[in-house]
Coordinates of C-alpha atoms and ligand atoms in Angstrom, one line a residue:
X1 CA 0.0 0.0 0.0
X2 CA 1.3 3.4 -1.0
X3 CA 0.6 6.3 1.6
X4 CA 0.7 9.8 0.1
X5 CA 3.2 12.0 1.5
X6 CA 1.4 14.7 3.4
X7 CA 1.4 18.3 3.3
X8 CA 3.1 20.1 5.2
X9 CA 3.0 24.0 5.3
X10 CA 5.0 26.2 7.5
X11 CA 3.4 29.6 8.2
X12 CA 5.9 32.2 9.4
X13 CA 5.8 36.0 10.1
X14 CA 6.6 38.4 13.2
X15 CA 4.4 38.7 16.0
X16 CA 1.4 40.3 14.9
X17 CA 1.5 39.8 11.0
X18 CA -1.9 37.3 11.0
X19 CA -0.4 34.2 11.3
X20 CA -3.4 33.5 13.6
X21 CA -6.0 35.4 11.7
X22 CA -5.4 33.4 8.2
X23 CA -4.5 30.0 9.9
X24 CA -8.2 29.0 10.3
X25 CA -9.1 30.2 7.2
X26 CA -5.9 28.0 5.5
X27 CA -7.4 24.7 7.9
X28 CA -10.7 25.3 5.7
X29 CA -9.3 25.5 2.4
X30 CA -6.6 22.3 2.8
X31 CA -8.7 20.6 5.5
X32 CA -5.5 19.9 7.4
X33 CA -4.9 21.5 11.0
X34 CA -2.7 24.2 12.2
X35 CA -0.3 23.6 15.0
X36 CA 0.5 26.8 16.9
X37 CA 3.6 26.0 19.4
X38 CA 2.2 29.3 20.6
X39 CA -1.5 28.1 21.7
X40 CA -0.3 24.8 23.1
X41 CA 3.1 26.5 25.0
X42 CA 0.5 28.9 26.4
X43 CA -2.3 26.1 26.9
X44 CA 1.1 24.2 29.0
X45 CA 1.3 27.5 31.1
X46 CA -2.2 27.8 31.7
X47 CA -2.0 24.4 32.8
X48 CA 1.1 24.7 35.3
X49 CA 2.9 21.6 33.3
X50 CA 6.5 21.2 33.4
X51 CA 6.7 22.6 30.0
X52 CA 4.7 25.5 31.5
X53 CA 6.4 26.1 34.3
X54 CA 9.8 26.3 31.8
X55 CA 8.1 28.7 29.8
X56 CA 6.2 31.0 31.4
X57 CA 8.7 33.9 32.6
X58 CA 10.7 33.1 28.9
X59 CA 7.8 34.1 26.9
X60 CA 6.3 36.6 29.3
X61 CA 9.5 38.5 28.3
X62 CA 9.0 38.4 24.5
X63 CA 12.2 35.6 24.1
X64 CA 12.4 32.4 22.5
X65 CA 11.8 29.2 24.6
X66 CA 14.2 26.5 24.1
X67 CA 14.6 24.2 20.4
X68 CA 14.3 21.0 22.9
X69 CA 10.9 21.8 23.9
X70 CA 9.2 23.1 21.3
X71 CA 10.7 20.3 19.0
X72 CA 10.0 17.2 21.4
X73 CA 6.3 19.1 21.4
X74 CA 6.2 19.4 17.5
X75 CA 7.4 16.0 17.3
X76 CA 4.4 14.5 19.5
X77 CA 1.6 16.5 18.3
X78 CA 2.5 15.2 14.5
X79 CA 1.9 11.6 15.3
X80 CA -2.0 12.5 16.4
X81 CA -4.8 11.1 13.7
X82 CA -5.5 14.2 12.3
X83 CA -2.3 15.1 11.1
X84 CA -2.6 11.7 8.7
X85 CA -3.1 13.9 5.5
X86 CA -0.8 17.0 6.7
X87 CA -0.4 19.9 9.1
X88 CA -0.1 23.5 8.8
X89 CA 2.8 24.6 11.4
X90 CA 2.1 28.0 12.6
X91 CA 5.3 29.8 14.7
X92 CA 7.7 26.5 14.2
X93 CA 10.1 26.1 13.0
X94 CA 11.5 29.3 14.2
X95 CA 15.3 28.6 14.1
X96 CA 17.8 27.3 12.1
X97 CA 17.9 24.4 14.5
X98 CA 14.4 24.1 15.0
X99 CA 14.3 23.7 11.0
X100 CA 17.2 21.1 11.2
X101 CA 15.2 19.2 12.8
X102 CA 11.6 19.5 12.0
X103 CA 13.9 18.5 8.2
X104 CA 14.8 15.2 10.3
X105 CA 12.2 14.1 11.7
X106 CA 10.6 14.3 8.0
X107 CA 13.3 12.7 6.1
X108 CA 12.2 9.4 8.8
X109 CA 9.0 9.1 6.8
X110 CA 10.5 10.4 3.5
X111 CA 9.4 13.3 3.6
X112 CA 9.9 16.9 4.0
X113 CA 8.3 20.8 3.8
X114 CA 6.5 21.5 0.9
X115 CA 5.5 25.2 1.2
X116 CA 7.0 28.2 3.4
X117 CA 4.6 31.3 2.9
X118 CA 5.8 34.7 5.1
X119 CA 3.0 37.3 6.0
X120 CA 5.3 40.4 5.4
X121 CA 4.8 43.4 7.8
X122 CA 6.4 46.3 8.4
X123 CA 7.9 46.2 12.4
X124 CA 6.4 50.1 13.0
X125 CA 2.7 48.4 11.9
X126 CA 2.8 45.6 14.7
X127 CA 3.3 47.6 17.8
X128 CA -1.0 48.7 17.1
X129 CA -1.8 45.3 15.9
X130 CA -0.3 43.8 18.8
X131 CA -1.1 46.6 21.6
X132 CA -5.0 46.4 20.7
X133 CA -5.4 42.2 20.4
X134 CA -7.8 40.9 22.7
X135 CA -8.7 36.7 22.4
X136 CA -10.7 34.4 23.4
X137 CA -8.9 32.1 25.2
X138 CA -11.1 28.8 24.8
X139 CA -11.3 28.5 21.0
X140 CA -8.2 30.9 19.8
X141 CA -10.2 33.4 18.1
X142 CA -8.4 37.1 17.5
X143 CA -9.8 40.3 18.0
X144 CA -8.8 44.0 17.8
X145 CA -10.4 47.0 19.1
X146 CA -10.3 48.5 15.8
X147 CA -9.6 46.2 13.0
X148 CA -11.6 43.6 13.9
X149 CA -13.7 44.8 16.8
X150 CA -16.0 41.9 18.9
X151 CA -19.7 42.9 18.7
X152 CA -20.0 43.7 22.4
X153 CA -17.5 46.7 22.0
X154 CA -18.6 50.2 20.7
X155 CA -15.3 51.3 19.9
X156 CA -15.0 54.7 21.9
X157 CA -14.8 53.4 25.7
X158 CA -11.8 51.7 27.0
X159 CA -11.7 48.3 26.0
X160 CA -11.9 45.8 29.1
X161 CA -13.5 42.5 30.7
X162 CA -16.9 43.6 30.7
X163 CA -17.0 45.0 27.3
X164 CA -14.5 43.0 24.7
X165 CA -17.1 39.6 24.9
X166 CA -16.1 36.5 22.0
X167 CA -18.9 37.0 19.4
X168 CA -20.0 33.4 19.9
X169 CA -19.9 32.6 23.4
X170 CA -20.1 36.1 24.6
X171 CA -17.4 35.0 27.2
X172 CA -14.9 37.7 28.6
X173 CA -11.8 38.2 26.3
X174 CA -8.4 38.4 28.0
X175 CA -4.9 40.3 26.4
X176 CA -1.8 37.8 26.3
X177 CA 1.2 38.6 29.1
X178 CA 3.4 39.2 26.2
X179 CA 1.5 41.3 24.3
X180 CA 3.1 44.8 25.9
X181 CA 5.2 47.3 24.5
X182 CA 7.8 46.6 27.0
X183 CA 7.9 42.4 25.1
X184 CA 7.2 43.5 21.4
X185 CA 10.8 45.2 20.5
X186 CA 12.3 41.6 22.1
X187 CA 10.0 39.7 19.9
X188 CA 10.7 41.5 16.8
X189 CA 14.3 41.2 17.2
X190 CA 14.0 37.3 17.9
X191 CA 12.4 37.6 14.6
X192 CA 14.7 39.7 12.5
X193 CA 18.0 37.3 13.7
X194 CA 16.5 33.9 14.5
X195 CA 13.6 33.3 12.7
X196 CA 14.3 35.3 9.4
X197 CA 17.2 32.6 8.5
X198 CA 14.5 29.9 8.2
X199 CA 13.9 31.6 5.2
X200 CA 17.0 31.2 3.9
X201 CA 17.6 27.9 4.9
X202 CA 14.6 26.5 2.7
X203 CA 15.5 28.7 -0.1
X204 CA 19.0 27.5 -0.1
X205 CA 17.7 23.8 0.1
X206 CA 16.0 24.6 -2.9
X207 CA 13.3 22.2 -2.4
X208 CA 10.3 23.6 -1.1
X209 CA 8.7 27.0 -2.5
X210 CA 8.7 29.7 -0.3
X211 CA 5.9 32.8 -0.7
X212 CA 5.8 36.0 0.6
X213 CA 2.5 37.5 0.9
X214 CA 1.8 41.3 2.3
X215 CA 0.3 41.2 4.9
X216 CA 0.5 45.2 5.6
X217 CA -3.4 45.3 3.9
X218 CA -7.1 44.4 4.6
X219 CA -7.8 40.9 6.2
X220 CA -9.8 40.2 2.9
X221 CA -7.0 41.3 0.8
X222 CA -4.7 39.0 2.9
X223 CA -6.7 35.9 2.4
X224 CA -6.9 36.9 -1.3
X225 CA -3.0 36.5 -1.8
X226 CA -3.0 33.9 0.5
X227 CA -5.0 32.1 -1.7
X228 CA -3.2 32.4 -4.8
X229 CA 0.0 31.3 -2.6
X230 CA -1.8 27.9 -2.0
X231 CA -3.2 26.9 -5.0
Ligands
AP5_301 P1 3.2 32.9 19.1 O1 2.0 32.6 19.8 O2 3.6 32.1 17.9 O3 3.2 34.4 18.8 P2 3.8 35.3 17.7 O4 4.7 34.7 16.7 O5 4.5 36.4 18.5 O6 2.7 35.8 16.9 P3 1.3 36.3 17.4 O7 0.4 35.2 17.8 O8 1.6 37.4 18.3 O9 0.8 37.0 16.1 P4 0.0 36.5 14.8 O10 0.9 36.6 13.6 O11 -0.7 35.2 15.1 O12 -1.1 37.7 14.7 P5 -2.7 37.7 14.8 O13 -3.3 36.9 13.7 O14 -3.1 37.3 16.2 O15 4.4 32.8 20.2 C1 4.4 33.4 21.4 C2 5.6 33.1 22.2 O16 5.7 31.6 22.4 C3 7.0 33.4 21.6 O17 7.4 34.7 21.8 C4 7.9 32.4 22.3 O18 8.2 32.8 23.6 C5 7.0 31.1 22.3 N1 7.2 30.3 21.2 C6 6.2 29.9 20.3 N2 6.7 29.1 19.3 C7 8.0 29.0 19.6 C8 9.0 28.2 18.9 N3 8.8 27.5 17.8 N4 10.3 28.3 19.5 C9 10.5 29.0 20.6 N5 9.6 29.7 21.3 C10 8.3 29.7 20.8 O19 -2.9 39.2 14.6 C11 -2.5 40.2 15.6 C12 -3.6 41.3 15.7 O20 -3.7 42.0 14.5 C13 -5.0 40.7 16.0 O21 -5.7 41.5 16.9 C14 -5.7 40.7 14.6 O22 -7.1 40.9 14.7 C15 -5.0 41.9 13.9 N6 -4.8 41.7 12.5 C16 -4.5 40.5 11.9 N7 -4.4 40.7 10.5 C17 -4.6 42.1 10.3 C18 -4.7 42.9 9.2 N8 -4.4 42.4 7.9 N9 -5.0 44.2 9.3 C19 -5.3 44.7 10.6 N10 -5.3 44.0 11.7 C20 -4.9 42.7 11.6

């Protein structure tokens, strides 16, 4: 019997850029899921794991938690059931070594990365993006007080608790620890030197394609490049 080799799409960008906002809408179209190391590094905080416990003060400061973890994490969470036909990895690999050996653990099964797309945003853009993110902590959904504001919120009073509610559960919305201006210049610059080179290192290998699509535009207009990236 001959298994297909499955898709596998890394999604990279700086904080903020909408890796978030078009992951869901990419799960749709290729019917594979995402995997944020994100979402489950804060999900292992939330939960006081040993992971967590690790993590917590690392990313509260904007920095990069360790390759060991966030590979032996990757590395479980591809083995589930639904990752049989592919998996869309959101925020991994973000170094060199990370890549090395996400690369590894593929060439096992014989296979490897087919597609690198990068959501392109200038850093001076991110610090509003990031500053005015509100989420609902449950099912991962994004807001923003004024790109993409819940229904609950008028817009003029100061966002908070009581009035940033998720449009379908109407539960309170909470602001990520690291999302401060004192942790956004630390993120970027993990960015800029660690995860940038990722880029290169797929170029170089020549064997994947890797996309950029700017995401410095509409949500809509986003999704419309993104598309065209995909098919
Ligand atoms: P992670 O959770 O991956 O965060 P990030 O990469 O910093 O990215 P964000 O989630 O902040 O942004 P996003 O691109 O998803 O933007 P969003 O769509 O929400 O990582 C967090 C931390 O975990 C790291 O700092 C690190 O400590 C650790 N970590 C994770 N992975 C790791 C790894 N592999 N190795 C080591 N450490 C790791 O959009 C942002 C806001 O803008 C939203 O409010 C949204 O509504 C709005 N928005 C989106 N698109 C648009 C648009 N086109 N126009 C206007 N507004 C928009």
């Amino acid at each position: 019997v001959t298994t297909q080799p499955r898709k596998v799409v890394i999604l990279c960008g700086p904080p903020g850029s909408g890796k978030g906002t078009q992951a869901p809408k990419i799960v749709d179209a290729l019917g594979i899921p995402q995997l944020s190391t994100g979402d489950m590094l804060r999900e292992a905080v939330a939960r006081s794991t040993e992971v967590g416990l690790k993590a917590r003060e690392v990313m509260a400061a904007g920095q990069l938690v360790s390759d060991d973890i966030v590979v032996r994490i990757i590395r479980d969470r591809v083995k589930a059931d639904d990752c049989k036909k592919g998996f869309i990895l959101d925020g991994f690999p973000r170094t060199v070594a990370q890549a090395g050996a996400l690369d590894a653990m593929l060439q096992e099964t014989s296979e490897s990365v087919g597609l690198v797309v990068e959501l392109q945003v200038p850093d001076v853009v991110l610090v509003e993006r990031i500053c005015g993110r509100w989420i609902h902590k449950a099912s991962g959904r994004s807001y923003h007080t004024k790109f993409n504001p819940p229904k609950s919120y008028n817009g003029t009073s100061a966002p908070s608790a009581e009035n940033m509610r998720d449009d379908e559960t109407g539960e309170a919305l909470t602001q990520r620890a690291d999302d401060t201006k004192e942790a956004l210049p630390k993120r970027l610059e993990g960015y800029h030197s660690e995860t940038e080179p990722v880029l290169s290192h797929y170029r170089a290998r020549g064997k994947c394609r890797v996309e950029l699509v700017n995401a410095n535009q509409a949500m809509e207009d986003v999704w419309k490049d993104m598309q065209k990236v995909l098919a």
